[in-house]
Coordinates of C-alpha atoms and ligand atoms in Angstrom, one line a residue:
G112 CA -17.9 -22.2 -15.1
E113 CA -14.6 -21.0 -16.4
M114 CA -14.5 -18.1 -13.9
E115 CA -15.1 -20.4 -11.0
R116 CA -12.4 -22.8 -12.2
R117 CA -9.8 -20.0 -12.6
R118 CA -10.8 -18.6 -9.2
L119 CA -10.4 -22.0 -7.6
H120 CA -7.1 -22.6 -9.3
N121 CA -5.8 -19.2 -8.0
T122 CA -7.2 -19.8 -4.5
I123 CA -5.4 -23.1 -4.3
Q124 CA -2.2 -21.5 -5.5
E125 CA -2.5 -18.8 -2.9
L126 CA -3.3 -21.2 -0.1
K127 CA -0.1 -23.0 -1.0
A128 CA 1.8 -19.7 -1.0
S129 CA 0.4 -18.2 2.2
Y130 CA -0.9 -19.3 5.5
N131 CA -2.5 -16.1 6.4
G132 CA -5.7 -15.9 4.5
N133 CA -6.5 -12.7 2.6
I134 CA -4.0 -10.5 4.4
R135 CA -0.3 -10.7 3.9
V136 CA 2.5 -8.6 5.2
F137 CA 5.9 -8.2 3.4
C138 CA 8.8 -6.4 5.0
R139 CA 11.4 -4.7 2.8
V140 CA 14.7 -3.3 4.1
R141 CA 16.1 -0.4 2.1
P142 CA 19.9 -0.6 1.3
L143 CA 22.2 1.8 3.2
V144 CA 22.9 4.9 1.1
D145 CA 26.7 4.1 1.1
G146 CA 26.0 0.4 0.4
G147 CA 27.5 -0.7 3.7
L148 CA 26.0 -3.3 6.1
S149 CA 23.5 -2.3 8.7
K150 CA 24.7 -3.3 12.2
H151 CA 21.4 -3.7 14.0
I152 CA 19.4 -5.5 11.3
Q153 CA 19.9 -9.2 11.0
L154 CA 18.4 -11.3 8.2
P155 CA 19.1 -15.0 8.5
T156 CA 20.2 -16.4 5.2
N157 CA 18.2 -19.7 5.7
D158 CA 14.9 -18.0 6.6
I159 CA 13.2 -15.5 4.3
K160 CA 10.5 -14.8 6.7
T161 CA 12.2 -13.4 9.8
I162 CA 14.0 -10.2 10.7
T163 CA 15.8 -9.4 14.0
L164 CA 16.6 -6.0 15.4
A165 CA 19.5 -6.1 17.8
K166 CA 20.0 -3.4 20.3
T167 CA 23.3 -3.3 22.2
E168 CA 23.2 -1.7 25.6
E169 CA 26.7 -0.5 26.5
S170 CA 27.8 -1.1 30.0
H171 CA 28.6 2.2 31.6
T172 CA 30.2 1.0 34.7
G173 CA 32.8 -1.0 32.8
K174 CA 32.3 -3.8 35.3
T175 CA 29.7 -5.7 33.4
A176 CA 29.7 -6.9 29.8
D177 CA 27.6 -5.1 27.2
T178 CA 24.1 -6.6 26.8
Q179 CA 22.2 -7.3 23.7
K180 CA 18.5 -7.3 23.3
N181 CA 17.0 -8.9 20.2
Y182 CA 13.6 -8.1 18.8
N183 CA 12.4 -10.8 16.4
F184 CA 9.6 -10.5 13.9
S185 CA 8.3 -12.7 11.2
F186 CA 6.2 -11.9 8.2
D187 CA 5.0 -13.6 5.1
R188 CA 8.2 -12.5 3.4
V189 CA 11.2 -10.4 4.3
F190 CA 13.2 -8.7 1.5
G191 CA 16.7 -7.7 2.3
P192 CA 18.5 -4.7 0.8
A193 CA 19.7 -6.6 -2.2
A194 CA 16.2 -7.6 -3.4
S195 CA 15.4 -6.2 -6.8
Q196 CA 12.1 -4.7 -7.9
Q197 CA 11.7 -7.7 -10.1
E198 CA 12.1 -10.1 -7.2
V199 CA 9.6 -8.2 -5.1
F200 CA 7.1 -8.0 -7.9
E201 CA 7.3 -11.8 -8.6
E202 CA 6.0 -12.4 -5.1
I203 CA 2.9 -10.3 -5.7
S204 CA 2.1 -11.0 -9.3
L205 CA -0.4 -13.7 -8.4
L206 CA -2.2 -11.2 -6.2
V207 CA -2.3 -8.7 -9.0
Q208 CA -3.5 -11.4 -11.4
S209 CA -6.5 -12.1 -9.2
A210 CA -7.8 -8.6 -9.8
L211 CA -8.7 -9.8 -13.3
D212 CA -10.6 -12.7 -11.8
G213 CA -13.0 -10.4 -10.0
Y214 CA -11.2 -10.0 -6.7
N215 CA -10.5 -6.6 -5.2
V216 CA -6.9 -6.1 -4.4
C217 CA -5.3 -3.6 -2.1
C218 CA -1.6 -3.1 -1.7
F219 CA -0.1 -0.6 0.8
A220 CA 3.4 0.7 1.5
Y221 CA 3.8 1.6 5.2
G222 CA 6.9 3.1 6.9
Q223 CA 8.7 6.2 7.9
T224 CA 9.7 8.9 5.4
G225 CA 12.8 7.8 3.5
S226 CA 12.2 4.1 4.1
G227 CA 11.5 3.2 0.4
K228 CA 7.7 3.4 0.1
T229 CA 7.6 5.4 -3.1
Y230 CA 10.5 3.4 -4.5
T231 CA 8.5 0.2 -3.9
M232 CA 5.2 1.5 -5.3
E233 CA 6.4 3.6 -8.2
G234 CA 10.1 3.1 -8.5
D235 CA 12.1 5.5 -10.6
E236 CA 12.4 6.4 -14.2
F237 CA 14.6 3.4 -15.2
D238 CA 13.0 0.3 -16.6
V239 CA 14.6 -2.2 -14.2
T240 CA 13.8 -0.1 -11.2
R241 CA 10.1 0.4 -12.0
G242 CA 8.0 -0.3 -8.9
V243 CA 4.7 -2.1 -8.2
I244 CA 2.3 0.3 -10.0
P245 CA 3.9 0.2 -13.5
R246 CA 4.6 -3.5 -13.2
A247 CA 1.1 -4.3 -12.0
V248 CA -0.4 -2.3 -14.8
Q249 CA 1.8 -4.0 -17.4
Q250 CA 0.8 -7.4 -16.1
I251 CA -2.9 -6.6 -16.1
F252 CA -2.9 -5.3 -19.7
R253 CA -0.9 -8.3 -20.9
A254 CA -3.2 -10.7 -19.2
A255 CA -6.3 -8.9 -20.5
E256 CA -4.9 -9.3 -24.0
K257 CA -4.6 -13.1 -23.5
L258 CA -8.1 -13.3 -22.1
A259 CA -9.5 -11.4 -25.0
T260 CA -8.7 -14.5 -27.2
Q261 CA -11.1 -16.4 -24.9
G262 CA -13.9 -13.8 -25.5
W263 CA -13.3 -11.5 -22.6
E264 CA -13.6 -7.8 -23.1
F265 CA -12.3 -5.4 -20.4
T266 CA -12.9 -1.8 -19.5
F267 CA -10.3 -0.1 -17.3
T268 CA -10.8 3.2 -15.4
A269 CA -7.9 4.9 -13.6
S270 CA -8.0 7.5 -10.8
F271 CA -5.3 8.9 -8.6
V272 CA -6.0 10.9 -5.3
E273 CA -4.1 12.3 -2.5
I274 CA -5.4 12.5 1.0
Y275 CA -3.8 15.4 2.9
N276 CA -5.1 16.4 6.3
E277 CA -8.3 14.4 5.7
T278 CA -8.9 16.4 2.5
L279 CA -9.0 14.8 -0.9
R280 CA -7.1 16.2 -3.9
D281 CA -7.4 14.9 -7.5
L282 CA -3.9 14.1 -8.8
L283 CA -5.2 13.9 -12.4
Y284 CA -6.7 17.3 -12.4
T285 CA -5.7 19.4 -15.4
G286 CA -7.8 22.5 -15.0
K287 CA -7.0 25.9 -13.6
A288 CA -5.6 25.9 -10.0
S289 CA -8.2 28.5 -9.0
K290 CA -11.0 26.3 -10.2
R291 CA -9.9 23.1 -8.4
P292 CA -13.1 21.4 -7.2
E293 CA -13.7 20.0 -3.8
H294 CA -14.4 16.3 -3.4
E295 CA -16.6 14.1 -1.3
I296 CA -16.8 10.4 -0.9
R297 CA -20.1 8.9 -1.8
K298 CA -21.4 5.4 -1.3
S299 CA -24.1 4.1 -3.5
A300 CA -26.9 1.8 -2.6
N301 CA -24.9 -1.2 -4.0
N302 CA -22.0 -0.2 -1.8
E303 CA -19.9 1.3 -4.5
V304 CA -17.7 4.1 -3.5
T305 CA -17.2 7.1 -5.8
I306 CA -15.6 10.5 -5.3
T307 CA -17.5 13.6 -6.5
N308 CA -15.8 15.7 -9.1
L309 CA -12.9 13.3 -9.5
T310 CA -11.2 12.5 -12.8
Y311 CA -12.0 9.0 -13.8
E312 CA -9.9 8.3 -16.9
K313 CA -10.7 5.4 -19.3
V314 CA -7.4 3.6 -20.1
S315 CA -6.6 0.8 -22.5
N316 CA -2.9 0.5 -22.4
E317 CA 0.2 0.7 -20.3
D318 CA 1.5 4.0 -21.8
Q319 CA -1.7 5.8 -21.0
V320 CA -1.3 4.8 -17.3
L321 CA 2.3 5.8 -17.3
G322 CA 1.2 9.2 -18.6
L323 CA -1.3 9.5 -15.8
I324 CA 1.4 8.6 -13.2
A325 CA 3.6 11.4 -14.7
L326 CA 0.6 13.8 -14.5
A327 CA 0.0 12.8 -10.8
N328 CA 3.7 13.4 -10.0
Q329 CA 3.5 16.8 -11.6
N330 CA 0.4 17.7 -9.6
R331 CA 2.1 16.5 -6.5
S332 CA 5.3 18.6 -7.0
T333 CA 3.2 21.7 -7.6
A334 CA 1.6 21.3 -4.2
Q335 CA 5.0 20.3 -2.8
T336 CA 6.7 23.6 -3.7
A337 CA 3.9 25.5 -2.0
Q338 CA 4.3 23.3 1.1
N339 CA 7.7 21.8 1.9
D340 CA 7.8 18.0 2.1
R341 CA 4.0 17.6 1.7
S342 CA 4.2 14.3 -0.2
S343 CA 5.6 12.5 2.9
R344 CA 2.6 13.7 4.9
S345 CA -0.1 12.6 2.5
H346 CA -1.5 9.3 1.3
S347 CA -1.6 8.7 -2.4
V348 CA -4.1 6.3 -3.8
F349 CA -4.0 4.8 -7.3
Q350 CA -7.0 2.9 -8.3
L351 CA -7.7 0.9 -11.4
D352 CA -11.3 -0.2 -11.8
I353 CA -11.7 -3.3 -13.9
E354 CA -14.8 -4.5 -15.6
G355 CA -14.9 -7.6 -17.7
V356 CA -17.6 -9.2 -19.9
N357 CA -17.6 -12.5 -21.6
A358 CA -20.7 -12.3 -23.8
G359 CA -20.3 -15.8 -25.3
R360 CA -20.3 -17.4 -21.8
D361 CA -22.7 -14.8 -20.3
V362 CA -20.3 -13.9 -17.4
K363 CA -19.1 -10.6 -16.0
C364 CA -16.6 -9.6 -13.4
K365 CA -15.9 -6.4 -11.7
S366 CA -13.1 -5.4 -9.3
T367 CA -10.7 -2.7 -8.2
L368 CA -6.9 -2.8 -7.9
C369 CA -5.8 -0.3 -5.4
L370 CA -2.2 0.7 -4.8
V371 CA -1.4 3.0 -1.9
D372 CA 1.7 5.0 -0.9
L373 CA 0.9 5.9 2.7
A374 CA 2.0 9.0 4.6
G375 CA 5.2 8.7 6.6
S376 CA 4.6 6.8 9.8
E377 CA 7.1 8.7 11.9
R378 CA 6.1 10.2 15.2
M379 CA 6.9 13.8 15.5
L380 CA 8.1 15.3 18.8
K381 CA 5.4 17.2 20.6
S382 CA 7.6 20.3 20.6
Q383 CA 7.9 20.2 16.8
S384 CA 4.2 19.8 16.2
Q385 CA 2.3 22.9 16.6
G386 CA -0.4 24.5 14.5
E387 CA -0.5 23.1 11.0
R388 CA 2.0 20.4 11.9
F389 CA 0.0 19.3 14.8
K390 CA -3.1 18.9 12.5
E391 CA -1.0 16.9 10.0
M392 CA 0.3 14.6 12.7
T393 CA -3.1 14.0 14.2
A394 CA -4.5 13.3 10.7
I395 CA -1.7 10.9 9.8
N396 CA -1.6 9.0 13.2
G397 CA -5.4 8.8 13.1
S398 CA -5.7 7.4 9.6
L399 CA -2.8 5.0 9.9
S400 CA -4.0 3.5 13.1
N401 CA -7.5 3.3 11.8
L402 CA -6.2 1.4 8.8
G403 CA -4.7 -1.2 11.1
I404 CA -8.0 -1.4 13.1
V405 CA -10.0 -1.8 9.9
I406 CA -7.8 -4.5 8.5
S407 CA -7.8 -6.5 11.8
A408 CA -11.6 -6.1 12.1
L409 CA -12.0 -7.6 8.6
A410 CA -9.6 -10.4 9.3
N411 CA -11.4 -11.2 12.6
K412 CA -14.7 -11.0 10.7
E413 CA -16.0 -8.4 13.2
S414 CA -19.6 -7.3 12.5
Y415 CA -18.6 -3.7 12.8
V416 CA -15.8 -2.3 10.7
P417 CA -15.0 1.4 11.4
Y418 CA -14.4 2.4 7.8
R419 CA -15.8 5.9 8.3
N420 CA -13.3 6.9 11.0
S421 CA -10.9 8.1 8.3
K422 CA -11.0 9.3 4.7
L423 CA -8.5 6.6 3.7
T424 CA -10.5 3.7 4.9
Y425 CA -13.8 5.2 3.8
L426 CA -12.4 5.7 0.3
L427 CA -11.1 2.1 0.3
Q428 CA -14.2 0.6 1.7
G429 CA -15.2 -0.9 -1.6
C430 CA -11.9 -2.7 -2.1
L431 CA -11.1 -3.7 1.5
G432 CA -13.2 -6.5 3.0
G433 CA -15.6 -8.8 1.2
N434 CA -13.7 -10.9 -1.3
S435 CA -10.7 -8.6 -1.3
K436 CA -7.0 -9.5 -0.9
T437 CA -4.8 -7.2 1.0
L438 CA -1.0 -6.8 1.0
M439 CA 1.0 -4.5 3.2
F440 CA 4.6 -3.7 2.7
V441 CA 6.4 -2.5 5.8
N442 CA 9.3 -0.5 4.5
I443 CA 12.2 0.1 6.8
A444 CA 15.3 2.2 6.8
P445 CA 18.6 0.5 7.8
E446 CA 20.3 3.5 9.5
S447 CA 21.0 3.1 13.2
D448 CA 19.4 6.4 14.0
S449 CA 16.1 5.0 12.6
F450 CA 16.1 2.2 15.2
G451 CA 13.1 3.6 17.1
E452 CA 11.0 4.2 14.1
T453 CA 11.9 0.8 12.6
L454 CA 10.9 -0.9 15.8
N455 CA 7.6 1.0 15.8
S456 CA 6.9 0.1 12.1
L457 CA 7.7 -3.6 12.6
R458 CA 5.5 -3.7 15.7
F459 CA 2.6 -2.1 13.8
A460 CA 3.1 -4.5 10.8
S461 CA 3.3 -7.5 13.0
K462 CA 0.0 -6.6 14.7
V463 CA -1.5 -6.3 11.2
N464 CA 0.0 -9.7 10.4
D465 CA -1.4 -11.3 13.6
C466 CA -4.5 -9.2 13.3
V467 CA -4.6 -8.3 17.0
I468 CA -4.7 -4.5 16.6
G469 CA -7.2 -3.3 19.1
T470 CA -10.7 -4.5 18.5
A471 CA -13.4 -2.9 16.4
S472 CA -15.8 -2.6 19.3
A473 CA -13.1 -0.8 21.5
N474 CA -12.9 1.8 18.8
R475 CA -16.6 2.3 18.4
K476 CA -17.9 5.8 19.0
Ligands
ADP212 P1 9.7 7.1 1.1 O1 8.7 7.2 -0.1 O2 9.3 6.0 2.0 O3 9.8 8.4 1.7 P2 11.7 6.7 -1.0 O4 11.0 5.6 -1.7 O5 11.6 8.1 -1.5 O6 11.1 6.7 0.5 O7 13.2 6.3 -0.7 C1 14.2 7.2 -0.2 C2 15.4 7.1 -1.1 O8 16.0 5.8 -1.1 C3 15.1 7.4 -2.5 O9 16.2 8.1 -3.1 C4 15.0 6.0 -3.2 O10 15.4 6.0 -4.5 C5 16.0 5.2 -2.4 N1 15.6 3.8 -2.2 C6 14.5 3.3 -1.5 N2 14.4 2.0 -1.6 C7 15.4 1.6 -2.3 C8 15.9 0.3 -2.8 N3 15.3 -0.9 -2.4 N4 17.0 0.2 -3.5 C9 17.6 1.3 -3.9 N5 17.3 2.6 -3.5 C10 16.2 2.7 -2.7
MG213 MG1 7.6 8.8 -0.7

């Protein structure tokens, strides 16, 4: 029927736009703080899919010339430092749209602290620099209004959680700090994931969601003052559950839009990571690498997908896999002292892109 037709139309559009099935990887380079040009990052003007990191090895003897080593990567799309939030969103709006057609959609921002993940996902307070979350929400509500004229009725439910050291925290909690409940991830018989004691807020317009984002930020900064720089060491997961009914045509659809600002991917020096820091580092490295393993297991259609190896993938189990569409941003910082981290991030992302991260069976316990 109508749903099938719309689905088919979107699928064809996306096949045209992408060669990489249900997983896409976009790279985004943050501008230098002083606005100058990065020396080691090269973005060809005639190719919007490649990025090169150039490393110059100085000759110490003076007898030989300096050598240059190039690391080339290609992704579904590479955004340079001049790309606006609007330009970036245009490339993913089709993906967001498919959440209303019954597809689960997951979008992640991966990269070291300071590389632009939060800017990409949330943006800042100005209208033109709004990020993916507010733009996606705006698009969804506008599209739902249009579909309402064709008999569709939608229900939207928002939730916002933080995962810190493999522990969940409700970012929409408004009660007393001393009464903050603990949370567990539960999977129902029909494979739906819910979190116990979590705030699930019914929303029906953009402003309500913006209010929830503000509340989440407030909740995050309270935890932040108690623990310096905590937000860079936790994942934050915004979910919008969408249910649509068209009584006249007797059709229903159900999906989740999931937008994730991941913990900083930087490796800490062993000497810096003792006690609490060591626990954090282990939790972050574990969940980020497991995310890569899960995505590649899904892409390779492996029979076993190790969702349960981390809270992040367990929580996202319902919206990764199956008919879902996944997009990963790899955010990179242009400063030359970030060269090593940038190379690590691009390597991780290109493995996700090629779906060759380990194998699910190798990780089986
Ligand atoms: P992360 O969340 O990865 O730690 P942020 O998103 O906080 O990094 O970005 C670090 C700083 O750089 C912030 O001040 C942010 O506003 C700025 N920034 C990041 N990306 C961009 C961009 N594309 N354009 C302009 N400023 C940016
Ligand atoms: Mg951030």
